[in-house]
Tab-separated table of C-alpha atoms in Angstrom:
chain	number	residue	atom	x	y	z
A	15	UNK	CA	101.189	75.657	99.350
A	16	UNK	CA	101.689	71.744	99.204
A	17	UNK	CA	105.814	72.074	99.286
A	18	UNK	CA	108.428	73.331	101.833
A	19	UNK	CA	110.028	75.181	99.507
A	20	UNK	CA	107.264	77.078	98.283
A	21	UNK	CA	108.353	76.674	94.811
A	22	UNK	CA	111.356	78.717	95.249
A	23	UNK	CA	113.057	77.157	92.260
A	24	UNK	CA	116.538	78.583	93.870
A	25	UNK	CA	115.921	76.896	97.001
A	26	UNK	CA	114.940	73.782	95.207
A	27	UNK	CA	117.918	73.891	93.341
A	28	UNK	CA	120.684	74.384	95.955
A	29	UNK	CA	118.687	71.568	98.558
A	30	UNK	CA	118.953	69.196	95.377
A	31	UNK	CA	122.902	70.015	94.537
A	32	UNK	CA	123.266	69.956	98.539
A	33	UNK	CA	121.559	66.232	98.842
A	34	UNK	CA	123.388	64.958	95.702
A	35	UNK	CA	125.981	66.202	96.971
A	36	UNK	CA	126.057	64.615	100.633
A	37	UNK	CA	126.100	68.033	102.219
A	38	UNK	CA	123.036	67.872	103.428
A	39	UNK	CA	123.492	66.278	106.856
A	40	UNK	CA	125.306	69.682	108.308
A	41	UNK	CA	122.204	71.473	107.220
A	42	UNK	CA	119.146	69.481	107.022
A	43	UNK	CA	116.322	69.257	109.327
A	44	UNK	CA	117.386	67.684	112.886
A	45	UNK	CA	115.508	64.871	113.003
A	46	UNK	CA	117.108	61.993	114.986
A	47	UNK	CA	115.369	58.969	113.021
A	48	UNK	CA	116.015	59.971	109.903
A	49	UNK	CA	119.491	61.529	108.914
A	50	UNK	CA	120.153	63.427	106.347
A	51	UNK	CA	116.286	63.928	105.664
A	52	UNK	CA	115.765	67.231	104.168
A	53	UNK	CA	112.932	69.162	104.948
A	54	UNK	CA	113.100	72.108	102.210
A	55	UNK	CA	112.275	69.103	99.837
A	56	UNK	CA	109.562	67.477	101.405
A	57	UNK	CA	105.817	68.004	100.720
A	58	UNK	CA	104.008	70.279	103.360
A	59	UNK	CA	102.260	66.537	104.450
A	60	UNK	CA	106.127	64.717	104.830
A	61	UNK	CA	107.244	67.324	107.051
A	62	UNK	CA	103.973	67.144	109.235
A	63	UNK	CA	104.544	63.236	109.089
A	64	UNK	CA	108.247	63.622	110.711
A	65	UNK	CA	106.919	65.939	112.936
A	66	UNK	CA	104.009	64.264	114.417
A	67	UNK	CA	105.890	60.744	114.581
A	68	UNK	CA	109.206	61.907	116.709
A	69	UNK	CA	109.869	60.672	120.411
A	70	UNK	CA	111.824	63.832	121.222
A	71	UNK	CA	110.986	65.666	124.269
A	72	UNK	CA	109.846	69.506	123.558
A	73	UNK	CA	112.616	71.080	125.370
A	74	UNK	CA	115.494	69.022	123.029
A	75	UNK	CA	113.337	70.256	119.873
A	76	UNK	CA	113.595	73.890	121.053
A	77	UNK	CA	117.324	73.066	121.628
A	78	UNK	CA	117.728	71.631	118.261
A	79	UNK	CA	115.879	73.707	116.103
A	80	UNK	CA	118.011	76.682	117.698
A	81	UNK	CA	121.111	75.036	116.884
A	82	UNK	CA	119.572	74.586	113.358
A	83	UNK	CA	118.336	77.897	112.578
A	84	UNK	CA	122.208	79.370	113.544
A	85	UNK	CA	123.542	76.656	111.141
A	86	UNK	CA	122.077	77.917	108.251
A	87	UNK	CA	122.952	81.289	108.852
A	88	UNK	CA	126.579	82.832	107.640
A	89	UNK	CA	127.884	84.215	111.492
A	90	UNK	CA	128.826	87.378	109.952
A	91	UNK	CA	124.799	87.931	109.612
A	92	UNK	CA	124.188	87.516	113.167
A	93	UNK	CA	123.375	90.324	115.806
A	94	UNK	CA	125.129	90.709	118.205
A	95	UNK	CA	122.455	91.140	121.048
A	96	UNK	CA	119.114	90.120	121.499
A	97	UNK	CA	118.062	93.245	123.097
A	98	UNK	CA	115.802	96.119	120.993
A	99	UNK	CA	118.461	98.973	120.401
A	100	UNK	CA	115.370	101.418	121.036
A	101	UNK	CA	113.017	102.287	123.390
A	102	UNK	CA	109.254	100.945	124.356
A	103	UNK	CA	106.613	102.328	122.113
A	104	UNK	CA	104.064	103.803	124.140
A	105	UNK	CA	100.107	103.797	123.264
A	106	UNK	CA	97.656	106.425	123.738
A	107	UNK	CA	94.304	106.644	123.837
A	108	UNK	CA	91.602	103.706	124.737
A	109	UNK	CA	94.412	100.914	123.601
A	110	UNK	CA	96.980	102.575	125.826
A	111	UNK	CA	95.993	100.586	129.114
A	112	UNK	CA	95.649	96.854	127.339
């Protein structure tokens, strides 16, 4: 697909009422020279642009794209560990020692 937003036409709706709206810079794409840019309506190729052409160091993207990814998501959704509430899976047979 040639589109962020994979043609969603409910996620292309609520990014355009979000951007006409100037709500967008809360919740768009962190991306330091260009605020406000959103990314869910950008080609596939814009996105890859932006991506390829930012000075930020890898460790501030993780940082920032963590802080993103939380934004976008209602708390009340969130775990509240990180940690599998069940035990290993173990494999048998030939796979079991890989």
């Amino acid at each position: 697909n040639s589109t962020m937003h994979d043609n969603d036409p409910e996620l292309l709706e609520r990014e355009k009422r979000r951007n006409l709206s100037g709500d967008q810079h809360g919740k768009s794409t962190p991306i330091d020279n260009a605020p406000g840019w959103n990314e869910s309506l950008a080609t596939a190729s814009e996105a890859f642009v932006k991506a390829d052409r930012t000075t930020t160091s890898i460790h501030e993207l993780q940082e920032k794209t963590v802080n993103y990814v939380q934004s976008r998501h209602d708390t009340n959704d969130r775990l509240e560990t990180r940690e599998a509430s069940y035990l290993r899976d173990e494999v048998d047979g030939p796979l079991g020692s890989a």
